[in-house]
Amino acid sequence: MFEKLKQNESLTVYKPEVLIFPTPQEVDMYAAKIFIAQVKLKPNSVLTLPTSSTPEGMYRLVVQTYKELGLEFSQLTIFNLDEYWPLAPNHEASYASYMERNLFQYVNIPPSQRYIPNCYADDPQIEAERYEELLRQNPVDLAILGIGPGTTCHIGFNERGSSVNSRTRYVLLDEQTRKANARFFPNPEAMPLGAITQGIGNILETGSIMLLAKGENKAWGIQRTLEGPIGNEAPASYLRLHPHVTFVLDQQAAKLLNTSAA
Ligand code: F6R
């Protein structure tokens, strides 16, 4: 299907489900509910997961529910969306450290079932190919995504210009992404110029997708993604080519939508 876009033939475009909640906390609650429901429905699910600020509340609630209900995560397999490259092993701003802090230290997902690109691999392209092969062997049931800051509309670290068919690879980060994410680095000057990310093609192959967005600084990107043309100037707009996508937004992130009931 995605080859067709290359050839400019017509494609099936779907209308994503859009849920708008009054507060960011309600976005977290809904996202955690979907995460837990997926694990209950299929304990051996393969999940693609995001990092950074947006999903922190979701992870907190997932961990809380896991403890309260005595859940089992031992059959889950996790593929992270992306990782900075290069960074020192165990660097506090790495997404591997983030996942340890926010989820992995609290739940019983075996280390052998947690995948994240290696931030200190010698060669990022070889590392990307290794990751791609692992993804090929483990079809993903549910992908949870955030959306990039400003006008980037990135998903994973697929910045503007990314192809609909793109696969796991090394990419350079957009200047807006570097500015927004510098806050996570003790020394912002030392922030890497690039990252290893799953491609748009990988994301579109998953069974279902839930994109989370909170706050006013996501409003432009959400409007462009849902109501603008589909194309590589707004990589998140490619999600409209997937039949099972839900956008979970707070009122601030949804405020520029024409169709918004906010
Ligand atoms: C992170 C990722 C990125 C972030 C995006 C938003 O794993 O894939 O696409 O989701 O940069 O970051 P926050 O949530 O900090 O606004």
Tab-separated table of N, CA, C and O in Angstrom, residues 39-153:
chain	number	residue	atom	x	y	z
A	39	VAL	N	-2.499	-5.287	27.838
A	39	VAL	CA	-1.765	-6.370	28.515
A	39	VAL	C	-2.738	-7.447	29.012
A	39	VAL	O	-2.450	-8.641	28.944
A	40	LYS	N	-3.913	-7.006	29.495
A	40	LYS	CA	-4.893	-7.995	29.973
A	40	LYS	C	-5.441	-8.823	28.809
A	40	LYS	O	-5.616	-10.022	28.915
A	41	LEU	N	-5.711	-8.135	27.703
A	41	LEU	CA	-6.259	-8.806	26.519
A	41	LEU	C	-5.259	-9.807	25.946
A	41	LEU	O	-5.604	-10.910	25.552
A	42	LYS	N	-3.992	-9.392	25.897
A	42	LYS	CA	-2.961	-10.237	25.281
A	42	LYS	C	-1.680	-10.103	26.106
A	42	LYS	O	-0.860	-9.207	25.844
A	43	PRO	N	-1.509	-10.973	27.100
A	43	PRO	CA	-0.352	-10.834	28.007
A	43	PRO	C	0.997	-10.879	27.291
A	43	PRO	O	1.969	-10.312	27.785
A	44	ASN	N	1.055	-11.539	26.127
A	44	ASN	CA	2.339	-11.577	25.406
A	44	ASN	C	2.394	-10.533	24.286
A	44	ASN	O	3.016	-10.753	23.248
A	45	SER	N	1.756	-9.396	24.526
A	45	SER	CA	1.775	-8.311	23.530
A	45	SER	C	3.191	-7.807	23.279
A	45	SER	O	4.049	-7.839	24.170
A	46	VAL	N	3.382	-7.301	22.058
A	46	VAL	CA	4.600	-6.563	21.711
A	46	VAL	C	4.188	-5.097	21.603
A	46	VAL	O	3.254	-4.764	20.856
A	47	LEU	N	4.842	-4.244	22.386
A	47	LEU	CA	4.483	-2.820	22.415
A	47	LEU	C	5.638	-1.967	21.940
A	47	LEU	O	6.794	-2.210	22.320
A	48	THR	N	5.322	-0.961	21.140
A	48	THR	CA	6.299	0.088	20.841
A	48	THR	C	5.988	1.245	21.775
A	48	THR	O	4.835	1.689	21.858
A	49	LEU	N	7.009	1.724	22.487
A	49	LEU	CA	6.758	2.751	23.512
A	49	LEU	C	7.595	4.003	23.308
A	49	LEU	O	8.728	3.934	22.826
A	50	PRO	N	7.040	5.146	23.731
A	50	PRO	CA	7.749	6.424	23.623
A	50	PRO	C	8.414	6.808	24.946
A	50	PRO	O	8.158	6.193	25.987
A	51	THR	N	9.194	7.853	24.881
A	51	THR	CA	9.817	8.421	26.087
A	51	THR	C	9.495	9.913	26.129
A	51	THR	O	8.521	10.352	25.534
A	52	SER	N	10.319	10.669	26.826
A	52	SER	CA	10.220	12.126	26.949
A	52	SER	C	9.086	12.528	27.897
A	52	SER	O	8.580	11.686	28.646
A	53	SER	N	8.674	13.798	27.879
A	53	SER	CA	7.806	14.278	28.959
A	53	SER	C	6.366	13.777	28.871
A	53	SER	O	5.741	13.450	29.887
A	54	THR	N	5.810	13.689	27.668
A	54	THR	CA	4.380	13.381	27.531
A	54	THR	C	3.942	12.090	28.238
A	54	THR	O	2.939	12.099	28.956
A	55	PRO	N	4.653	10.958	28.054
A	55	PRO	CA	4.127	9.713	28.638
A	55	PRO	C	4.496	9.479	30.107
A	55	PRO	O	4.147	8.435	30.658
A	56	GLU	N	5.176	10.435	30.754
A	56	GLU	CA	5.605	10.185	32.147
A	56	GLU	C	4.417	9.854	33.051
A	56	GLU	O	4.469	8.946	33.869
A	57	GLY	N	3.318	10.637	32.893
A	57	GLY	CA	2.128	10.419	33.727
A	57	GLY	C	1.502	9.055	33.446
A	57	GLY	O	1.029	8.369	34.355
A	58	MET	N	1.505	8.666	32.180
A	58	MET	CA	0.962	7.342	31.817
A	58	MET	C	1.764	6.247	32.525
A	58	MET	O	1.191	5.338	33.129
A	59	TYR	N	3.100	6.345	32.459
A	59	TYR	CA	3.922	5.306	33.095
A	59	TYR	C	3.673	5.263	34.606
A	59	TYR	O	3.591	4.194	35.194
A	60	ARG	N	3.528	6.458	35.219
A	60	ARG	CA	3.276	6.494	36.673
A	60	ARG	C	2.000	5.718	37.000
A	60	ARG	O	1.963	4.913	37.925
A	61	LEU	N	0.961	5.942	36.220
A	61	LEU	CA	-0.319	5.279	36.483
A	61	LEU	C	-0.272	3.791	36.135
A	61	LEU	O	-0.905	2.975	36.806
A	62	VAL	N	0.474	3.444	35.100
A	62	VAL	CA	0.623	2.019	34.756
A	62	VAL	C	1.308	1.289	35.923
A	62	VAL	O	0.871	0.216	36.357
A	63	VAL	N	2.364	1.898	36.454
A	63	VAL	CA	3.101	1.277	37.570
A	63	VAL	C	2.193	1.161	38.802
A	63	VAL	O	2.151	0.123	39.468
A	64	GLN	N	1.433	2.230	39.055
A	64	GLN	CA	0.512	2.226	40.206
A	64	GLN	C	-0.520	1.086	40.072
A	64	GLN	O	-0.742	0.319	41.011
A	65	THR	N	-1.116	0.966	38.895
A	65	THR	CA	-2.127	-0.084	38.666
A	65	THR	C	-1.491	-1.470	38.741
A	65	THR	O	-2.073	-2.402	39.298
A	66	TYR	N	-0.302	-1.591	38.180
A	66	TYR	CA	0.440	-2.868	38.221
A	66	TYR	C	0.599	-3.336	39.668
A	66	TYR	O	0.353	-4.499	39.999
A	67	LYS	N	0.959	-2.368	40.541
A	67	LYS	CA	1.165	-2.721	41.956
A	67	LYS	C	-0.162	-3.026	42.634
A	67	LYS	O	-0.301	-4.039	43.322
A	68	GLU	N	-1.145	-2.153	42.414
A	68	GLU	CA	-2.437	-2.320	43.097
A	68	GLU	C	-3.121	-3.627	42.730
A	68	GLU	O	-3.690	-4.303	43.578
A	69	LEU	N	-3.072	-3.979	41.442
A	69	LEU	CA	-3.794	-5.172	40.990
A	69	LEU	C	-2.903	-6.412	40.942
A	69	LEU	O	-3.360	-7.501	40.589
A	70	GLY	N	-1.622	-6.254	41.284
A	70	GLY	CA	-0.700	-7.401	41.229
A	70	GLY	C	-0.613	-7.982	39.823
A	70	GLY	O	-0.705	-9.199	39.633
A	71	LEU	N	-0.444	-7.106	38.815
A	71	LEU	CA	-0.449	-7.573	37.419
A	71	LEU	C	0.846	-8.294	37.067
A	71	LEU	O	1.847	-8.203	37.789
A	72	GLU	N	0.813	-8.978	35.957
A	72	GLU	CA	1.943	-9.734	35.404
A	72	GLU	C	2.360	-9.082	34.102
A	72	GLU	O	1.542	-8.984	33.175
A	73	PHE	N	3.596	-8.650	33.990
A	73	PHE	CA	4.071	-8.125	32.703
A	73	PHE	C	5.150	-9.049	32.113
A	73	PHE	O	5.866	-8.657	31.196
A	74	SER	N	5.265	-10.252	32.656
A	74	SER	CA	6.426	-11.083	32.331
A	74	SER	C	6.455	-11.581	30.883
A	74	SER	O	7.498	-11.992	30.394
A	75	GLN	N	5.301	-11.511	30.207
A	75	GLN	CA	5.311	-11.983	28.808
A	75	GLN	C	5.398	-10.843	27.797
A	75	GLN	O	5.418	-11.066	26.593
A	76	LEU	N	5.388	-9.612	28.301
A	76	LEU	CA	5.425	-8.453	27.383
A	76	LEU	C	6.780	-8.315	26.704
A	76	LEU	O	7.805	-8.622	27.311
A	77	THR	N	6.746	-7.807	25.485
A	77	THR	CA	7.987	-7.423	24.799
A	77	THR	C	7.870	-5.951	24.439
A	77	THR	O	6.835	-5.511	23.924
A	78	ILE	N	8.916	-5.210	24.738
A	78	ILE	CA	8.898	-3.758	24.516
A	78	ILE	C	9.954	-3.366	23.479
A	78	ILE	O	11.121	-3.764	23.592
A	79	PHE	N	9.533	-2.583	22.520
A	79	PHE	CA	10.472	-1.946	21.592
A	79	PHE	C	10.347	-0.439	21.767
A	79	PHE	O	9.256	0.110	21.540
A	80	ASN	N	11.407	0.207	22.171
A	80	ASN	CA	11.323	1.668	22.220
A	80	ASN	C	11.391	2.251	20.821
A	80	ASN	O	11.936	1.650	19.898
A	81	LEU	N	10.819	3.443	20.708
A	81	LEU	CA	10.776	4.101	19.402
A	81	LEU	C	12.143	4.563	18.936
A	81	LEU	O	12.452	4.518	17.750
A	82	ASP	N	12.944	5.053	19.902
A	82	ASP	CA	14.149	5.769	19.475
A	82	ASP	C	15.132	5.910	20.623
A	82	ASP	O	14.814	5.636	21.777
A	83	GLU	N	16.335	6.346	20.258
A	83	GLU	CA	17.392	6.586	21.254
A	83	GLU	C	18.393	7.552	20.655
A	83	GLU	O	18.680	7.504	19.449
A	84	TYR	N	18.900	8.446	21.486
A	84	TYR	CA	19.967	9.347	21.020
A	84	TYR	C	21.207	8.532	20.671
A	84	TYR	O	21.450	7.474	21.242
A	85	TRP	N	22.000	9.065	19.747
A	85	TRP	CA	23.313	8.471	19.435
A	85	TRP	C	24.271	9.578	19.035
A	85	TRP	O	23.869	10.417	18.224
A	86	PRO	N	25.494	9.609	19.529
A	86	PRO	CA	26.045	8.706	20.530
A	86	PRO	C	25.901	9.299	21.935
A	86	PRO	O	25.900	10.514	22.110
A	87	LEU	N	25.807	8.416	22.917
A	87	LEU	CA	25.824	8.824	24.327
A	87	LEU	C	26.600	7.765	25.103
A	87	LEU	O	26.598	6.593	24.718
A	88	ALA	N	27.177	8.176	26.222
A	88	ALA	CA	27.884	7.216	27.069
A	88	ALA	C	26.885	6.218	27.650
A	88	ALA	O	25.723	6.569	27.873
A	89	PRO	N	27.321	4.969	27.897
A	89	PRO	CA	26.430	3.996	28.525
A	89	PRO	C	25.869	4.563	29.832
A	89	PRO	O	26.578	5.254	30.566
A	90	ASN	N	24.616	4.302	30.105
A	90	ASN	CA	23.951	4.762	31.334
A	90	ASN	C	23.872	6.287	31.476
A	90	ASN	O	23.658	6.790	32.581
A	91	HIS	N	24.052	7.019	30.416
A	91	HIS	CA	23.901	8.473	30.481
A	91	HIS	C	22.488	8.784	30.968
A	91	HIS	O	21.514	8.183	30.513
A	92	GLU	N	22.361	9.748	31.885
A	92	GLU	CA	21.036	9.987	32.488
A	92	GLU	C	19.992	10.487	31.488
A	92	GLU	O	18.788	10.336	31.718
A	93	ALA	N	20.440	11.094	30.376
A	93	ALA	CA	19.478	11.587	29.379
A	93	ALA	C	19.157	10.537	28.313
A	93	ALA	O	18.369	10.800	27.409
A	94	SER	N	19.792	9.351	28.421
A	94	SER	CA	19.479	8.321	27.407
A	94	SER	C	18.069	7.814	27.642
A	94	SER	O	17.553	7.847	28.764
A	95	TYR	N	17.461	7.314	26.583
A	95	TYR	CA	16.113	6.780	26.728
A	95	TYR	C	16.142	5.416	27.432
A	95	TYR	O	15.132	5.000	28.013
A	96	ALA	N	17.295	4.750	27.396
A	96	ALA	CA	17.426	3.509	28.175
A	96	ALA	C	17.307	3.851	29.669
A	96	ALA	O	16.591	3.178	30.420
A	97	SER	N	17.973	4.911	30.109
A	97	SER	CA	17.884	5.328	31.524
A	97	SER	C	16.467	5.772	31.851
A	97	SER	O	15.943	5.472	32.922
A	98	TYR	N	15.862	6.494	30.934
A	98	TYR	CA	14.478	6.969	31.131
A	98	TYR	C	13.543	5.784	31.375
A	98	TYR	O	12.719	5.793	32.294
A	99	MET	N	13.663	4.743	30.554
A	99	MET	CA	12.753	3.591	30.677
A	99	MET	C	12.979	2.864	31.999
A	99	MET	O	12.031	2.396	32.625
A	100	GLU	N	14.232	2.801	32.417
A	100	GLU	CA	14.555	2.182	33.706
A	100	GLU	C	13.886	2.980	34.838
A	100	GLU	O	13.215	2.412	35.688
A	101	ARG	N	14.053	4.306	34.790
A	101	ARG	CA	13.502	5.182	35.851
A	101	ARG	C	11.980	5.160	35.884
A	101	ARG	O	11.385	5.178	36.954
A	102	ASN	N	11.354	5.179	34.696
A	102	ASN	CA	9.898	5.373	34.641
A	102	ASN	C	9.085	4.089	34.626
A	102	ASN	O	7.919	4.099	35.007
A	103	LEU	N	9.680	2.980	34.166
A	103	LEU	CA	8.889	1.747	34.049
A	103	LEU	C	9.644	0.490	34.484
A	103	LEU	O	9.186	-0.226	35.376
A	104	PHE	N	10.787	0.234	33.879
A	104	PHE	CA	11.391	-1.088	34.003
A	104	PHE	C	11.772	-1.464	35.430
A	104	PHE	O	11.676	-2.629	35.815
A	105	GLN	N	12.188	-0.484	36.250
A	105	GLN	CA	12.600	-0.840	37.618
A	105	GLN	C	11.417	-1.333	38.455
A	105	GLN	O	11.615	-1.980	39.480
A	106	TYR	N	10.188	-1.024	38.018
A	106	TYR	CA	9.022	-1.348	38.840
A	106	TYR	C	8.262	-2.597	38.412
A	106	TYR	O	7.411	-3.071	39.152
A	107	VAL	N	8.469	-3.053	37.191
A	107	VAL	CA	7.613	-4.124	36.656
A	107	VAL	C	8.460	-5.323	36.207
A	107	VAL	O	9.670	-5.186	36.008
A	108	ASN	N	7.783	-6.489	36.063
A	108	ASN	CA	8.570	-7.706	35.798
A	108	ASN	C	8.663	-8.055	34.313
A	108	ASN	O	8.401	-9.187	33.922
A	109	ILE	N	9.050	-7.072	33.514
A	109	ILE	CA	9.344	-7.386	32.099
A	109	ILE	C	10.800	-7.860	32.059
A	109	ILE	O	11.700	-7.090	32.419
A	110	PRO	N	11.060	-9.096	31.637
A	110	PRO	CA	12.447	-9.582	31.660
A	110	PRO	C	13.353	-8.715	30.777
A	110	PRO	O	12.937	-8.293	29.686
A	111	PRO	N	14.575	-8.448	31.232
A	111	PRO	CA	15.499	-7.631	30.428
A	111	PRO	C	15.659	-8.140	29.000
A	111	PRO	O	15.819	-7.345	28.078
A	112	SER	N	15.546	-9.450	28.807
A	112	SER	CA	15.722	-10.005	27.453
A	112	SER	C	14.543	-9.665	26.538
A	112	SER	O	14.594	-9.914	25.339
A	113	GLN	N	13.464	-9.087	27.097
A	113	GLN	CA	12.304	-8.708	26.279
A	113	GLN	C	12.134	-7.183	26.201
A	113	GLN	O	11.067	-6.687	25.887
A	114	ARG	N	13.205	-6.460	26.519
A	114	ARG	CA	13.153	-4.989	26.422
A	114	ARG	C	14.193	-4.567	25.390
A	114	ARG	O	15.383	-4.788	25.589
A	115	TYR	N	13.694	-3.972	24.326
A	115	TYR	CA	14.617	-3.571	23.254
A	115	TYR	C	14.647	-2.055	23.112
A	115	TYR	O	13.605	-1.396	23.125
A	116	ILE	N	15.853	-1.539	22.983
A	116	ILE	CA	16.044	-0.104	22.742
A	116	ILE	C	17.358	0.041	21.980
A	116	ILE	O	18.315	-0.688	22.293
A	117	PRO	N	17.408	0.886	20.965
A	117	PRO	CA	18.686	0.995	20.238
A	117	PRO	C	19.822	1.371	21.200
A	117	PRO	O	19.618	2.104	22.166
A	118	ASN	N	20.975	0.840	20.900
A	118	ASN	CA	22.143	1.035	21.759
A	118	ASN	C	22.764	2.414	21.493
A	118	ASN	O	23.273	2.672	20.403
A	119	CYS	N	22.742	3.266	22.520
A	119	CYS	CA	23.207	4.656	22.341
A	119	CYS	C	24.721	4.757	22.230
A	119	CYS	O	25.244	5.824	21.925
A	120	TYR	N	25.427	3.680	22.521
A	120	TYR	CA	26.899	3.744	22.381
A	120	TYR	C	27.433	2.699	21.410
A	120	TYR	O	28.604	2.314	21.472
A	121	ALA	N	26.555	2.255	20.490
A	121	ALA	CA	27.025	1.343	19.425
A	121	ALA	C	28.125	2.033	18.621
A	121	ALA	O	28.116	3.258	18.489
A	122	ASP	N	29.049	1.249	18.072
A	122	ASP	CA	30.137	1.851	17.277
A	122	ASP	C	29.593	2.535	16.034
A	122	ASP	O	30.023	3.624	15.686
A	123	ASP	N	28.654	1.845	15.379
A	123	ASP	CA	28.152	2.354	14.100
A	123	ASP	C	26.624	2.413	14.161
A	123	ASP	O	25.962	1.370	14.254
A	124	PRO	N	26.018	3.606	14.114
A	124	PRO	CA	24.567	3.707	14.314
A	124	PRO	C	23.764	3.027	13.215
A	124	PRO	O	22.663	2.539	13.454
A	125	GLN	N	24.318	2.996	11.994
A	125	GLN	CA	23.549	2.373	10.917
A	125	GLN	C	23.517	0.856	11.080
A	125	GLN	O	22.473	0.224	10.895
A	126	ILE	N	24.638	0.289	11.526
A	126	ILE	CA	24.660	-1.169	11.776
A	126	ILE	C	23.722	-1.488	12.937
A	126	ILE	O	22.963	-2.455	12.915
A	127	GLU	N	23.734	-0.631	13.967
A	127	GLU	CA	22.830	-0.831	15.104
A	127	GLU	C	21.364	-0.743	14.640
A	127	GLU	O	20.519	-1.522	15.063
A	128	ALA	N	21.085	0.206	13.753
A	128	ALA	CA	19.719	0.361	13.233
A	128	ALA	C	19.291	-0.902	12.482
A	128	ALA	O	18.150	-1.356	12.612
A	129	GLU	N	20.219	-1.472	11.721
A	129	GLU	CA	19.882	-2.692	10.960
A	129	GLU	C	19.610	-3.861	11.903
A	129	GLU	O	18.711	-4.669	11.676
A	130	ARG	N	20.375	-3.936	12.991
A	130	ARG	CA	20.156	-4.989	13.993
A	130	ARG	C	18.754	-4.833	14.608
A	130	ARG	O	17.998	-5.786	14.742
A	131	TYR	N	18.405	-3.606	14.919
A	131	TYR	CA	17.091	-3.317	15.535
A	131	TYR	C	15.958	-3.642	14.575
A	131	TYR	O	14.931	-4.211	14.946
A	132	GLU	N	16.172	-3.274	13.332
A	132	GLU	CA	15.174	-3.533	12.284
A	132	GLU	C	14.885	-5.036	12.181
A	132	GLU	O	13.742	-5.458	12.071
A	133	GLU	N	15.942	-5.847	12.260
A	133	GLU	CA	15.782	-7.305	12.171
A	133	GLU	C	14.981	-7.826	13.375
A	133	GLU	O	14.103	-8.681	13.233
A	134	LEU	N	15.238	-7.269	14.563
A	134	LEU	CA	14.484	-7.682	15.765
A	134	LEU	C	13.009	-7.323	15.610
A	134	LEU	O	12.127	-8.104	15.957
A	135	LEU	N	12.747	-6.140	15.068
A	135	LEU	CA	11.358	-5.719	14.844
A	135	LEU	C	10.668	-6.635	13.837
A	135	LEU	O	9.499	-6.965	13.978
A	136	ARG	N	11.426	-7.038	12.823
A	136	ARG	CA	10.860	-7.912	11.801
A	136	ARG	C	10.389	-9.239	12.420
A	136	ARG	O	9.380	-9.807	12.034
A	137	GLN	N	11.139	-9.677	13.426
A	137	GLN	CA	10.815	-10.960	14.068
A	137	GLN	C	9.700	-10.830	15.116
A	137	GLN	O	9.229	-11.819	15.650
A	138	ASN	N	9.342	-9.599	15.484
A	138	ASN	CA	8.369	-9.379	16.569
A	138	ASN	C	7.311	-8.361	16.149
A	138	ASN	O	7.405	-7.176	16.514
A	139	PRO	N	6.291	-8.769	15.397
A	139	PRO	CA	5.278	-7.800	14.965
A	139	PRO	C	4.637	-7.096	16.166
A	139	PRO	O	4.307	-7.743	17.167
A	140	VAL	N	4.499	-5.791	16.050
A	140	VAL	CA	4.047	-4.963	17.181
A	140	VAL	C	2.518	-4.886	17.199
A	140	VAL	O	1.886	-4.612	16.184
A	141	ASP	N	1.937	-5.120	18.373
A	141	ASP	CA	0.477	-5.063	18.525
A	141	ASP	C	-0.008	-3.627	18.678
A	141	ASP	O	-1.013	-3.236	18.093
A	142	LEU	N	0.662	-2.877	19.529
A	142	LEU	CA	0.216	-1.504	19.842
A	142	LEU	C	1.437	-0.591	19.923
A	142	LEU	O	2.409	-0.926	20.607
A	143	ALA	N	1.362	0.541	19.228
A	143	ALA	CA	2.420	1.551	19.332
A	143	ALA	C	1.839	2.780	20.031
A	143	ALA	O	0.763	3.260	19.653
A	144	ILE	N	2.545	3.257	21.043
A	144	ILE	CA	2.143	4.493	21.719
A	144	ILE	C	3.175	5.554	21.333
A	144	ILE	O	4.384	5.315	21.405
A	145	LEU	N	2.691	6.708	20.894
A	145	LEU	CA	3.574	7.743	20.358
A	145	LEU	C	3.325	9.090	21.027
A	145	LEU	O	2.220	9.349	21.512
A	146	GLY	N	4.332	9.960	20.971
A	146	GLY	CA	4.137	11.378	21.231
A	146	GLY	C	4.276	12.090	19.894
A	146	GLY	O	4.425	11.460	18.846
A	147	ILE	N	4.242	13.413	19.923
A	147	ILE	CA	4.458	14.189	18.688
A	147	ILE	C	5.476	15.281	18.992
A	147	ILE	O	5.495	15.831	20.100
A	148	GLY	N	6.309	15.576	17.999
A	148	GLY	CA	7.407	16.516	18.198
A	148	GLY	C	6.940	17.943	18.454
A	148	GLY	O	5.790	18.297	18.208
A	149	PRO	N	7.863	18.767	18.944
A	149	PRO	CA	7.525	20.147	19.305
A	149	PRO	C	7.419	21.070	18.082
A	149	PRO	O	7.887	20.731	16.994
A	150	GLY	N	6.811	22.218	18.293
A	150	GLY	CA	6.790	23.280	17.272
A	150	GLY	C	6.169	22.811	15.976
A	150	GLY	O	5.102	22.210	15.962
A	151	THR	N	6.898	23.057	14.891
A	151	THR	CA	6.367	22.678	13.575
A	151	THR	C	6.981	21.370	13.067
A	151	THR	O	6.885	21.053	11.884
A	152	THR	N	7.630	20.605	13.970
A	152	THR	CA	8.323	19.388	13.508
A	152	THR	C	7.353	18.286	13.105
A	152	THR	O	7.608	17.556	12.150
A	153	CYS	N	6.278	18.115	13.886
A	153	CYS	CA	5.330	17.003	13.656
A	153	CYS	C	6.058	15.666	13.573
A	153	CYS	O	5.624	14.774	12.842
